């Protein structure tokens, strides 16, 4: 989806994303991209299988260069988390143990709170096929797990990073449900405008003999007013509708007999 | 991340994921995978560039076979949404217009509520580079956009599908919002009915020379479709509107000169 605005300030900072022994450069690049999408920039890599730097990571990163060039490689997980205050381990399923298990929303909020309080935080992601080993999970403070389909739970590393990065970004929005996307619903017009639309349509129908009797007229008018009232049309929307009916009312199908005489359409 | 349990029941159903003219089979496969992770199974593809079936899609789908084998290809977007009642368009940034713009959380909850009420829903995703065209967005009821880093907003299709699928899954975990949307006041018609109303009005306007040029035509059509889409008209409401336009179209003001000639009204 296009939409990058290079004039906007790049959002950086936030929790460190720590990849433990990733195998494919492509995945590392996609992780960088997911991080950049949601304002994270601190990438740490423990023992990447194919070494570092990695050309495939760079090309898969789709210009998330600031993340790739800032990535730091560590020989051990202990070293990669040494300067952090609080660490999550991501796992596909909750594991037995004494650590709290959070969903991504709660984890995003907890990370936000700790970062705001001046702590340094991080999130561990395991290898492509086997995830994190138990002793690696043991180095984390809490576990975060994803609400995946139990029968199809093969979330890859970049997807898992994407979801956590997204929840991190969301946790920083003041009203995550809506305000960030503030866009008023349509503001309904004053009723006088709506009544003008009624009058225009009803007059046009009257002039065409649309209403067969006064009883039928009342019912039909009730009906059309109900249909036109329910949406809460705005002033602009009413203007568009009035224009449409006016065109149908005033102009004939050019060069054609009137359809009423021709009777050629249903 | 490993963790799939083949003994667990596969979660399926939910909103249709509709890819508009996707280019790369790999992306279609990754979309299928993201859907399967979060319990979606209804994949629709409009004019895939490289045809269908597509071997690269199958290999990228990582065993999300039930999604790939169930995918349906359509020649037009209109056909792909014809049987749906409510449709989201995903865009990288909010666009000018009359449609409500939601974040993913709200959109997930709204989709959950509508599906629970028996409506059929879908989510449109645009082409890799240029997303959805304005007229395609115009066929949707609401817009969903993602809280991405404005300076790095290049979310790819599979990532966008992943986030929406994740929010769909999350919206079903607890039910605090369900009742608010439990039953829409009016059940929206299938899109095919709405498109019939568009066709009737646009044909009538064309026959009257309402559109001065092709450029003006496109803008005016976008505009009228937006006004007529926003209310989510029911089948009955659309029938009333079609009757009104048909009367104005086919019958003249009896015993009167045509207003266009008389010029006696504005």
Short mmCIF file of C-alpha atoms in Angstrom, two decimals:
data_model
loop_
_atom_site.label_atom_id
_atom_site.label_comp_id
_atom_site.label_asym_id
_atom_site.label_seq_id
_atom_site.Cartn_x
_atom_site.Cartn_y
_atom_site.Cartn_z
CA UNK A 1 0.00 0.00 0.00
CA UNK A 2 1.54 3.26 -1.09
CA UNK A 3 1.43 6.20 1.25
CA UNK A 4 4.89 6.95 2.60
CA UNK A 5 5.47 10.66 3.12
CA UNK A 6 9.20 11.35 3.23
CA UNK A 7 8.57 14.80 4.62
CA UNK A 8 7.13 13.43 7.82
CA UNK A 9 9.39 12.90 10.77
CA UNK A 10 10.53 9.33 11.17
CA UNK A 11 9.26 7.75 14.37
CA UNK A 12 12.00 5.76 16.10
CA UNK A 13 12.85 4.37 19.53
CA UNK A 14 10.66 1.99 21.50
CA UNK A 15 11.37 -1.58 22.58
CA UNK A 16 14.29 -3.47 21.05
CA UNK A 17 13.31 -6.26 18.68
CA UNK A 18 15.66 -9.20 19.36
CA UNK A 19 15.87 -12.00 16.80
CA UNK A 20 17.41 -15.17 18.19
CA UNK A 21 19.41 -17.11 15.57
CA UNK A 22 17.31 -16.14 12.54
CA UNK A 23 18.05 -18.22 9.47
CA UNK A 24 16.86 -16.29 6.43
CA UNK A 25 18.06 -12.82 5.47
CA UNK A 26 14.69 -12.20 3.83
CA UNK A 27 12.99 -12.60 7.17
CA UNK A 28 15.37 -10.17 8.84
CA UNK A 29 14.62 -7.64 6.09
CA UNK A 30 10.88 -8.08 6.49
CA UNK A 31 11.25 -7.68 10.23
CA UNK A 32 13.03 -4.34 9.63
CA UNK A 33 10.22 -3.26 7.37
CA UNK A 34 7.54 -4.20 9.87
CA UNK A 35 9.40 -2.30 12.59
CA UNK A 36 9.72 0.81 10.42
CA UNK A 37 6.01 0.68 9.62
CA UNK A 38 5.17 1.07 13.26
CA UNK A 39 7.90 3.32 14.50
CA UNK A 40 10.42 0.89 15.96
CA UNK A 41 14.11 1.16 15.10
CA UNK A 42 16.19 -0.84 17.58
CA UNK A 43 16.99 -4.22 15.97
CA UNK A 44 19.27 -6.75 17.68
CA UNK A 45 20.29 -10.06 16.12
CA UNK A 46 21.74 -13.00 18.02
CA UNK A 47 23.96 -15.27 15.87
CA UNK A 48 22.33 -14.88 12.44
CA UNK A 49 22.93 -18.13 10.55
CA UNK A 50 24.12 -16.46 7.34
CA UNK A 51 26.26 -13.76 8.95
CA UNK A 52 25.93 -10.01 8.91
CA UNK A 53 25.60 -7.77 6.94
CA UNK A 54 23.28 -9.73 4.66
CA UNK A 55 22.32 -8.60 1.15
CA UNK A 56 19.02 -10.44 1.18
CA UNK A 57 18.07 -8.66 4.38
CA UNK A 58 18.83 -5.31 2.78
CA UNK A 59 16.75 -5.97 -0.32
CA UNK A 60 13.81 -7.39 1.64
CA UNK A 61 13.86 -4.38 3.94
CA UNK A 62 12.33 -2.20 1.21
CA UNK A 63 14.19 0.93 2.22
CA UNK A 64 13.86 0.49 5.97
CA UNK A 65 17.55 1.36 5.83
CA UNK A 66 17.70 3.09 9.17
CA UNK A 67 16.68 -0.15 10.88
CA UNK A 68 19.06 -2.40 8.93
CA UNK A 69 22.05 -0.10 9.23
CA UNK A 70 21.42 0.35 12.93
CA UNK A 71 21.08 -3.37 13.65
CA UNK A 72 23.54 -4.77 16.18
CA UNK A 73 24.71 -8.39 16.18
CA UNK A 74 25.38 -10.26 19.44
CA UNK A 75 27.00 -13.62 20.05
CA UNK A 76 24.77 -14.54 22.95
CA UNK A 77 21.23 -13.78 24.03
CA UNK A 78 22.50 -12.73 27.43
CA UNK A 79 24.61 -10.03 25.81
CA UNK A 80 21.71 -8.89 23.64
CA UNK A 81 19.49 -8.20 26.66
CA UNK A 82 22.20 -7.08 29.06
CA UNK A 83 21.27 -3.37 29.08
CA UNK A 84 17.49 -3.90 29.13
CA UNK A 85 15.22 -3.62 32.15
CA UNK A 86 12.25 -5.68 30.99
CA UNK A 87 11.96 -8.37 28.31
CA UNK A 88 9.11 -10.28 26.67
CA UNK A 89 9.48 -13.69 25.04
CA UNK A 90 7.07 -14.42 22.19
CA UNK A 91 5.74 -17.95 21.95
CA UNK A 92 3.15 -19.60 19.72
CA UNK A 93 1.42 -21.19 22.66
CA UNK A 94 1.48 -20.48 26.37
CA UNK A 95 4.04 -22.68 28.08
CA UNK A 96 4.02 -24.13 31.53
CA UNK A 97 5.80 -21.95 33.93
CA UNK A 98 5.50 -19.18 36.40
CA UNK A 99 5.72 -16.25 34.03
CA UNK A 100 2.72 -14.08 33.29
CA UNK A 101 1.32 -14.71 29.79
CA UNK A 102 -0.09 -11.67 27.98
CA UNK A 103 -1.89 -11.04 24.75
CA UNK A 104 -0.35 -8.54 22.31
CA UNK A 105 -2.62 -5.66 23.37
CA UNK A 106 -1.75 -5.96 27.05
CA UNK A 107 1.93 -6.46 26.21
CA UNK A 108 1.93 -3.31 24.06
CA UNK A 109 0.44 -1.31 26.89
CA UNK A 110 2.84 -2.72 29.46
CA UNK A 111 5.82 -1.95 27.22
CA UNK A 112 4.53 1.57 26.65
CA UNK A 113 4.15 2.15 30.36
CA UNK A 114 7.63 0.89 31.15
CA UNK A 115 9.26 2.86 28.31
CA UNK A 116 7.42 5.97 29.46
CA UNK A 117 8.81 5.39 32.93
CA UNK A 118 12.33 5.38 31.51
CA UNK A 119 12.92 1.63 31.38
CA UNK A 120 14.62 -0.04 28.43
CA UNK A 121 12.56 -2.93 27.07
CA UNK A 122 12.84 -5.65 24.45
CA UNK A 123 10.93 -8.48 22.79
CA UNK A 124 12.49 -11.85 21.89
CA UNK A 125 11.55 -13.74 18.71
CA UNK A 126 12.78 -17.28 18.11
CA UNK A 127 14.13 -19.20 15.14
CA UNK A 128 11.99 -19.82 12.06
CA UNK A 129 11.16 -23.45 12.76
CA UNK A 130 11.58 -24.11 16.43
CA UNK A 131 11.06 -20.77 18.11
CA UNK A 132 12.74 -20.04 21.42
CA UNK A 133 14.27 -22.71 23.61
CA UNK A 134 12.97 -23.03 27.15
CA UNK A 135 16.10 -21.56 28.71
CA UNK A 136 15.79 -18.56 26.38
CA UNK A 137 12.19 -18.00 27.43
CA UNK A 138 13.52 -18.27 30.97
CA UNK A 139 15.56 -15.10 30.44
CA UNK A 140 12.40 -13.07 29.81
CA UNK A 141 10.19 -11.41 32.40
CA UNK A 142 6.87 -12.23 30.78
CA UNK A 143 5.50 -14.15 27.81
CA UNK A 144 3.43 -12.74 24.99
CA UNK A 145 1.43 -15.09 22.80
CA UNK A 146 -0.86 -14.51 19.82
CA UNK A 147 -4.54 -15.39 19.48
CA UNK A 148 -3.97 -17.58 16.43
CA UNK A 149 -6.13 -20.27 14.93
CA UNK A 150 -5.01 -23.33 16.96
CA UNK A 151 -5.27 -25.53 13.86
CA UNK A 152 -3.06 -23.18 11.82
CA UNK A 153 -0.62 -21.38 14.08
CA UNK A 154 2.43 -21.00 11.86
CA UNK A 155 2.98 -17.28 12.29
CA UNK A 156 6.38 -16.42 10.86
CA UNK A 157 8.93 -14.15 12.53
CA UNK A 158 8.15 -11.08 10.44
CA UNK A 159 4.42 -11.47 11.06
CA UNK A 160 4.95 -11.83 14.79
CA UNK A 161 7.17 -8.73 14.79
CA UNK A 162 4.57 -6.89 12.73
CA UNK A 163 1.82 -7.61 15.25
CA UNK A 164 3.92 -6.58 18.25
CA UNK A 165 5.14 -3.42 16.46
CA UNK A 166 1.54 -2.58 15.57
CA UNK A 167 0.42 -3.04 19.16
CA UNK A 168 3.33 -0.89 20.32
CA UNK A 169 2.23 1.90 17.96
CA UNK A 170 -1.39 1.55 19.03
CA UNK A 171 -0.48 1.72 22.70
CA UNK A 172 0.84 5.23 22.09
CA UNK A 173 -2.37 6.55 20.62
CA UNK A 174 -4.40 8.42 23.17
CA UNK A 175 -7.64 6.69 22.26
CA UNK A 176 -6.56 3.66 20.32
CA UNK A 177 -10.01 2.72 19.17
CA UNK A 178 -10.93 5.75 17.14
CA UNK A 179 -9.42 9.13 17.81
CA UNK A 180 -6.26 8.55 15.87
CA UNK A 181 -8.40 8.13 12.81
CA UNK A 182 -10.65 11.01 13.63
CA UNK A 183 -13.08 11.48 10.84
CA UNK A 184 -16.48 12.69 11.73
CA UNK A 185 -19.39 10.66 10.61
CA UNK A 186 -21.60 12.61 8.32
CA UNK A 187 -23.19 15.58 10.00
CA UNK A 188 -26.90 15.54 9.26
CA UNK A 189 -28.33 18.58 7.51
CA UNK A 190 -30.88 20.82 9.10
CA UNK A 191 -34.33 19.38 8.63
CA UNK A 192 -35.36 22.27 6.40
CA UNK A 193 -32.89 21.00 3.80
CA UNK A 194 -34.29 17.49 4.01
CA UNK A 195 -37.82 18.83 3.71
CA UNK A 196 -36.77 20.72 0.58
CA UNK A 197 -35.75 17.40 -0.92
CA UNK A 198 -39.12 15.89 0.04
CA UNK A 199 -40.97 18.81 -1.54
CA UNK A 200 -39.01 18.60 -4.76
CA UNK A 201 -39.57 14.87 -5.17
CA UNK A 202 -43.22 14.90 -4.10
CA UNK A 203 -44.05 17.77 -6.41
CA UNK A 204 -42.37 15.98 -9.31
CA UNK A 205 -44.29 12.81 -8.57
CA UNK A 206 -47.58 14.70 -8.24
CA UNK A 207 -47.01 16.33 -11.60
CA UNK A 208 -46.57 12.85 -13.11
CA UNK A 209 -49.72 11.42 -11.55
CA UNK A 210 -47.63 8.97 -9.56
CA UNK A 211 -50.05 8.88 -6.68
CA UNK A 212 -53.23 7.09 -7.72
CA UNK A 213 -55.36 8.20 -4.80
CA UNK A 214 -55.07 10.30 -1.66
CA UNK A 215 -54.80 7.17 0.49
CA UNK A 216 -52.07 5.75 -1.67
CA UNK A 217 -50.42 9.15 -1.72
CA UNK A 218 -50.15 9.27 2.06
CA UNK A 219 -48.68 5.82 2.26
CA UNK A 220 -46.22 6.40 -0.55
CA UNK A 221 -45.13 9.74 0.87
CA UNK A 222 -44.61 8.20 4.32
CA UNK A 223 -42.55 5.54 2.69
CA UNK A 224 -40.29 7.75 0.63
CA UNK A 225 -39.77 10.14 3.52
CA UNK A 226 -38.78 7.23 5.73
CA UNK A 227 -36.22 6.05 3.18
CA UNK A 228 -34.78 9.55 2.76
CA UNK A 229 -34.76 10.37 6.48
CA UNK A 230 -33.12 7.21 7.82
CA UNK A 231 -29.60 7.88 6.42
CA UNK A 232 -29.27 11.29 8.09
CA UNK A 233 -28.07 12.90 4.86
CA UNK A 234 -25.70 15.86 5.12
CA UNK A 235 -26.31 19.19 3.41
CA UNK A 236 -23.85 18.22 0.67
CA UNK A 237 -25.47 14.85 0.14
CA UNK A 238 -28.90 16.44 -0.16
CA UNK A 239 -27.54 18.84 -2.75
CA UNK A 240 -26.27 15.89 -4.80
CA UNK A 241 -29.64 14.12 -4.59
CA UNK A 242 -31.52 17.27 -5.53
CA UNK A 243 -29.29 17.64 -8.56
CA UNK A 244 -30.01 14.09 -9.67
CA UNK A 245 -33.77 14.44 -9.35
CA UNK A 246 -33.67 17.85 -11.03
CA UNK A 247 -31.87 16.40 -14.03
CA UNK A 248 -34.35 13.56 -14.37
CA UNK A 249 -37.21 16.03 -13.90
CA UNK A 250 -36.26 18.79 -16.27
CA UNK A 251 -34.37 17.19 -19.07
CA UNK A 252 -35.68 14.60 -21.46
CA UNK A 253 -33.70 11.81 -22.97
CA UNK A 254 -32.30 13.87 -25.79
CA UNK A 255 -33.38 12.91 -29.27
CA UNK A 256 -35.75 10.34 -27.89
CA UNK A 257 -39.43 10.21 -27.43
CA UNK A 258 -40.39 10.40 -23.84
CA UNK A 259 -40.32 6.97 -22.31
CA UNK A 260 -43.91 7.39 -21.08
CA UNK A 261 -45.10 7.54 -24.64
CA UNK A 262 -42.69 5.04 -26.01
CA UNK A 263 -43.42 2.49 -23.31
CA UNK A 264 -40.21 0.85 -24.29
CA UNK A 265 -38.72 0.25 -20.89
CA UNK A 266 -39.61 -1.38 -17.68
CA UNK B 1 6.74 -19.80 15.08
CA UNK B 2 5.83 -23.43 15.37
CA UNK B 3 2.68 -24.42 17.17
CA UNK B 4 0.10 -25.73 14.73
CA UNK B 5 -2.06 -28.47 16.21
CA UNK B 6 -3.70 -30.48 13.43
CA UNK B 7 -6.06 -32.05 15.90
CA UNK B 8 -7.74 -28.75 16.65
CA UNK B 9 -10.76 -27.76 14.68
CA UNK B 10 -9.99 -25.39 11.84
CA UNK B 11 -11.65 -22.01 12.32
CA UNK B 12 -13.16 -20.75 9.06
CA UNK B 13 -15.76 -18.28 7.83
CA UNK B 14 -15.73 -14.57 8.59
CA UNK B 15 -15.36 -11.64 6.20
CA UNK B 16 -14.26 -12.25 2.61
CA UNK B 17 -10.76 -11.00 1.82
CA UNK B 18 -10.89 -9.44 -1.66
CA UNK B 19 -7.61 -8.78 -3.48
CA UNK B 20 -7.99 -6.34 -6.36
CA UNK B 21 -5.60 -7.10 -9.24
CA UNK B 22 -2.76 -8.54 -7.16
CA UNK B 23 0.47 -8.91 -9.10
CA UNK B 24 2.63 -11.43 -7.27
CA UNK B 25 1.60 -15.01 -6.55
CA UNK B 26 3.85 -14.96 -3.49
CA UNK B 27 1.74 -12.20 -2.00
CA UNK B 28 -1.47 -14.11 -2.61
CA UNK B 29 0.05 -17.10 -0.87
CA UNK B 30 1.14 -15.02 2.11
CA UNK B 31 -2.33 -13.53 2.27
CA UNK B 32 -3.79 -17.05 2.45
CA UNK B 33 -1.41 -17.88 5.24
CA UNK B 34 -2.27 -14.75 7.21
CA UNK B 35 -5.97 -15.52 6.80
CA UNK B 36 -5.52 -19.10 8.01
CA UNK B 37 -3.57 -17.92 11.05
CA UNK B 38 -6.55 -15.94 12.22
CA UNK B 39 -9.44 -18.08 11.16
CA UNK B 40 -10.50 -16.53 7.84
CA UNK B 41 -11.08 -18.70 4.79
CA UNK B 42 -13.03 -16.79 2.13
CA UNK B 43 -10.52 -15.45 -0.42
CA UNK B 44 -11.66 -13.62 -3.57
CA UNK B 45 -9.30 -12.40 -6.25
CA UNK B 46 -10.16 -9.83 -8.92
CA UNK B 47 -8.09 -10.20 -12.10
CA UNK B 48 -4.83 -11.62 -10.75
CA UNK B 49 -2.07 -10.43 -13.08
CA UNK B 50 -0.44 -13.84 -13.46
CA UNK B 51 -3.63 -15.87 -13.76
CA UNK B 52 -5.03 -18.54 -11.50
CA UNK B 53 -4.21 -21.11 -10.20
CA UNK B 54 -0.71 -19.90 -9.43
CA UNK B 55 2.11 -22.20 -8.28
CA UNK B 56 3.92 -19.44 -6.43
CA UNK B 57 0.80 -18.68 -4.46
CA UNK B 58 0.51 -22.34 -3.46
CA UNK B 59 4.11 -22.60 -2.28
CA UNK B 60 3.98 -19.30 -0.38
CA UNK B 61 0.77 -20.34 1.33
CA UNK B 62 2.68 -22.76 3.57
CA UNK B 63 -0.10 -25.33 3.72
CA UNK B 64 -2.99 -22.88 4.02
CA UNK B 65 -4.42 -25.14 1.34
CA UNK B 66 -8.05 -24.75 2.33
CA UNK B 67 -7.80 -21.00 1.63
CA UNK B 68 -5.97 -21.34 -1.68
CA UNK B 69 -8.16 -24.14 -3.01
CA UNK B 70 -11.30 -22.26 -2.00
CA UNK B 71 -10.23 -18.97 -3.62
CA UNK B 72 -12.60 -17.63 -6.27
CA UNK B 73 -11.48 -15.42 -9.15
CA UNK B 74 -13.69 -12.61 -10.49
CA UNK B 75 -13.35 -10.46 -13.57
CA UNK B 76 -14.71 -7.32 -11.93
CA UNK B 77 -14.77 -5.87 -8.46
CA UNK B 78 -18.52 -5.40 -8.76
CA UNK B 79 -18.96 -9.14 -9.27
CA UNK B 80 -16.65 -9.91 -6.35
CA UNK B 81 -18.77 -7.92 -3.91
CA UNK B 82 -22.21 -8.56 -5.45
CA UNK B 83 -23.47 -10.92 -2.72
CA UNK B 84 -22.01 -8.96 0.20
CA UNK B 85 -23.91 -6.56 2.46
CA UNK B 86 -21.10 -4.48 3.90
CA UNK B 87 -17.62 -3.80 2.54
CA UNK B 88 -14.48 -2.09 3.86
CA UNK B 89 -11.80 -0.56 1.64
CA UNK B 90 -8.29 -0.53 3.10
CA UNK B 91 -6.21 2.56 2.34
CA UNK B 92 -2.79 3.69 3.52
CA UNK B 93 -4.07 7.12 4.40
CA UNK B 94 -7.54 8.53 4.95
CA UNK B 95 -8.90 10.05 1.75
CA UNK B 96 -11.20 12.95 1.30
CA UNK B 97 -14.75 11.84 1.08
CA UNK B 98 -17.90 11.08 2.90
CA UNK B 99 -17.08 7.62 4.13
CA UNK B 100 -16.38 6.88 7.78
CA UNK B 101 -12.72 6.06 8.40
CA UNK B 102 -12.01 3.43 11.07
CA UNK B 103 -8.96 2.00 12.70
CA UNK B 104 -8.43 -1.77 12.55
CA UNK B 105 -9.80 -2.41 16.05
CA UNK B 106 -13.07 -0.63 15.39
CA UNK B 107 -13.33 -2.21 11.94
CA UNK B 108 -12.81 -5.68 13.44
CA UNK B 109 -15.57 -5.07 15.94
CA UNK B 110 -17.95 -3.68 13.34
CA UNK B 111 -17.32 -6.65 11.05
CA UNK B 112 -17.87 -9.04 13.94
CA UNK B 113 -21.14 -7.37 14.83
CA UNK B 114 -22.42 -7.43 11.28
CA UNK B 115 -21.39 -11.05 10.68
CA UNK B 116 -23.06 -12.01 13.97
CA UNK B 117 -26.22 -10.34 12.73
CA UNK B 118 -26.16 -12.50 9.61
CA UNK B 119 -24.71 -10.00 7.14
CA UNK B 120 -22.06 -11.00 4.62
CA UNK B 121 -19.03 -8.74 4.76
CA UNK B 122 -15.76 -8.22 2.94
CA UNK B 123 -12.54 -6.23 2.98
CA UNK B 124 -10.89 -4.83 -0.18
CA UNK B 125 -7.11 -4.71 -0.59
CA UNK B 126 -5.53 -2.89 -3.53
CA UNK B 127 -2.66 -3.58 -5.89
CA UNK B 128 0.90 -3.86 -4.60
CA UNK B 129 2.09 -0.44 -5.72
CA UNK B 130 -0.90 1.81 -6.20
CA UNK B 131 -3.54 0.37 -3.90
CA UNK B 132 -7.19 0.89 -4.72
CA UNK B 133 -8.45 3.40 -7.27
CA UNK B 134 -10.87 6.04 -6.08
CA UNK B 135 -13.85 4.45 -7.81
CA UNK B 136 -13.02 1.15 -6.16
CA UNK B 137 -12.93 2.79 -2.74
CA UNK B 138 -16.26 4.29 -3.78
CA UNK B 139 -17.84 0.85 -3.87
CA UNK B 140 -17.08 0.29 -0.18
CA UNK B 141 -19.21 1.37 2.77
CA UNK B 142 -16.39 2.46 5.04
CA UNK B 143 -12.64 2.87 4.98
CA UNK B 144 -10.15 1.20 7.29
CA UNK B 145 -6.67 2.61 7.59
CA UNK B 146 -3.69 1.56 9.69
CA UNK B 147 -1.87 3.59 12.34
CA UNK B 148 1.46 3.39 10.49
CA UNK B 149 4.54 5.55 10.81
CA UNK B 150 3.72 8.38 8.38
CA UNK B 151 7.34 8.52 7.24
CA UNK B 152 7.36 4.79 6.44
CA UNK B 153 3.90 3.64 5.48
CA UNK B 154 4.62 0.94 2.90
CA UNK B 155 2.58 -1.84 4.46
CA UNK B 156 2.37 -4.66 1.94
CA UNK B 157 -0.80 -6.54 1.07
CA UNK B 158 -0.06 -9.60 3.18
CA UNK B 159 0.79 -7.43 6.18
CA UNK B 160 -2.41 -5.44 5.80
CA UNK B 161 -4.41 -8.67 5.52
CA UNK B 162 -2.58 -10.04 8.56
CA UNK B 163 -3.54 -7.04 10.69
CA UNK B 164 -7.18 -7.12 9.67
CA UNK B 165 -7.37 -10.90 10.15
CA UNK B 166 -5.78 -10.52 13.59
CA UNK B 167 -8.29 -7.83 14.56
CA UNK B 168 -11.09 -10.04 13.28
CA UNK B 169 -9.89 -12.89 15.49
CA UNK B 170 -9.46 -10.58 18.47
CA UNK B 171 -12.94 -9.16 18.07
CA UNK B 172 -14.33 -12.64 18.69
CA UNK B 173 -12.35 -13.38 21.85
CA UNK B 174 -14.53 -11.53 24.30
CA UNK B 175 -17.88 -10.10 23.61
CA UNK B 176 -18.06 -6.68 25.24
CA UNK B 177 -18.92 -4.90 22.02
CA UNK B 178 -21.09 -7.49 20.45
CA UNK B 179 -24.42 -6.20 21.65
CA UNK B 180 -23.82 -2.69 20.40
CA UNK B 181 -23.77 -4.02 16.86
CA UNK B 182 -25.94 -7.05 17.44
CA UNK B 183 -28.53 -5.99 14.95
CA UNK B 184 -28.15 -3.20 12.48
CA UNK B 185 -31.23 -1.04 12.30
CA UNK B 186 -31.48 -1.69 8.61
CA UNK B 187 -29.98 -4.71 6.94
CA UNK B 188 -27.98 -3.54 3.95
CA UNK B 189 -28.91 -4.98 0.58
CA UNK B 190 -26.50 -7.11 -1.36
CA UNK B 191 -24.13 -4.94 -3.37
CA UNK B 192 -25.62 -6.14 -6.65
CA UNK B 193 -28.85 -4.34 -5.75
CA UNK B 194 -27.02 -1.11 -4.99
CA UNK B 195 -25.10 -1.38 -8.25
CA UNK B 196 -28.42 -1.73 -10.07
CA UNK B 197 -29.48 1.60 -8.61
CA UNK B 198 -26.18 3.16 -9.74
CA UNK B 199 -26.66 1.80 -13.25
CA UNK B 200 -30.22 3.08 -13.50
CA UNK B 201 -29.34 6.60 -12.39
CA UNK B 202 -26.13 6.85 -14.38
CA UNK B 203 -27.83 5.66 -17.54
CA UNK B 204 -30.62 8.18 -17.06
CA UNK B 205 -28.12 10.97 -16.53
CA UNK B 206 -26.07 9.93 -19.55
CA UNK B 207 -29.19 9.96 -21.71
CA UNK B 208 -29.77 13.54 -20.60
CA UNK B 209 -26.24 14.72 -21.34
CA UNK B 210 -25.79 15.43 -17.65
CA UNK B 211 -22.07 14.71 -17.76
CA UNK B 212 -20.32 17.43 -19.71
CA UNK B 213 -17.02 15.61 -20.15
CA UNK B 214 -15.43 12.31 -19.22
CA UNK B 215 -13.47 13.97 -16.40
CA UNK B 216 -16.58 15.53 -14.98
CA UNK B 217 -18.40 12.26 -15.44
CA UNK B 218 -15.92 10.36 -13.29
CA UNK B 219 -16.05 12.90 -10.52
CA UNK B 220 -19.85 13.15 -10.60
CA UNK B 221 -20.24 9.37 -10.63
CA UNK B 222 -17.84 9.00 -7.68
CA UNK B 223 -19.85 11.61 -5.86
CA UNK B 224 -23.30 10.16 -6.43
CA UNK B 225 -22.10 6.64 -5.63
CA UNK B 226 -20.62 7.89 -2.37
CA UNK B 227 -23.91 9.53 -1.41
CA UNK B 228 -25.90 6.41 -2.27
CA UNK B 229 -23.47 3.97 -0.65
CA UNK B 230 -23.03 5.71 2.69
CA UNK B 231 -26.52 5.00 4.09
CA UNK B 232 -26.26 1.23 3.63
CA UNK B 233 -29.71 1.08 2.01
CA UNK B 234 -31.76 -2.08 2.42
CA UNK B 235 -33.26 -4.00 -0.46
CA UNK B 236 -36.64 -2.37 0.23
CA UNK B 237 -35.18 1.11 0.39
CA UNK B 238 -33.40 0.61 -2.91
CA UNK B 239 -36.68 -0.52 -4.48
CA UNK B 240 -38.35 2.71 -3.32
CA UNK B 241 -35.51 4.83 -4.73
CA UNK B 242 -35.57 2.97 -8.03
CA UNK B 243 -39.30 3.61 -8.26
CA UNK B 244 -38.82 7.33 -7.68
CA UNK B 245 -36.13 7.67 -10.33
CA UNK B 246 -38.10 5.51 -12.75
CA UNK B 247 -41.12 7.77 -12.40
CA UNK B 248 -39.08 10.90 -13.00
CA UNK B 249 -37.35 9.20 -15.90
CA UNK B 250 -40.27 7.73 -17.79
CA UNK B 251 -43.17 10.01 -17.20
CA UNK B 252 -43.43 13.63 -18.21
CA UNK B 253 -45.22 16.32 -16.27
CA UNK B 254 -48.64 15.61 -17.74
CA UNK B 255 -50.21 18.39 -19.76
CA UNK B 256 -47.21 20.55 -19.13
CA UNK B 257 -44.34 21.61 -21.21
CA UNK B 258 -41.13 20.01 -20.11
CA UNK B 259 -39.46 22.10 -17.47
CA UNK B 260 -36.28 22.09 -19.48
CA UNK B 261 -38.03 23.98 -22.22
CA UNK B 262 -40.18 26.10 -19.97
CA UNK B 263 -37.22 27.17 -17.86
CA UNK B 264 -39.72 28.10 -15.20
CA UNK B 265 -38.05 26.51 -12.26
CA UNK B 266 -34.69 26.40 -10.70
#
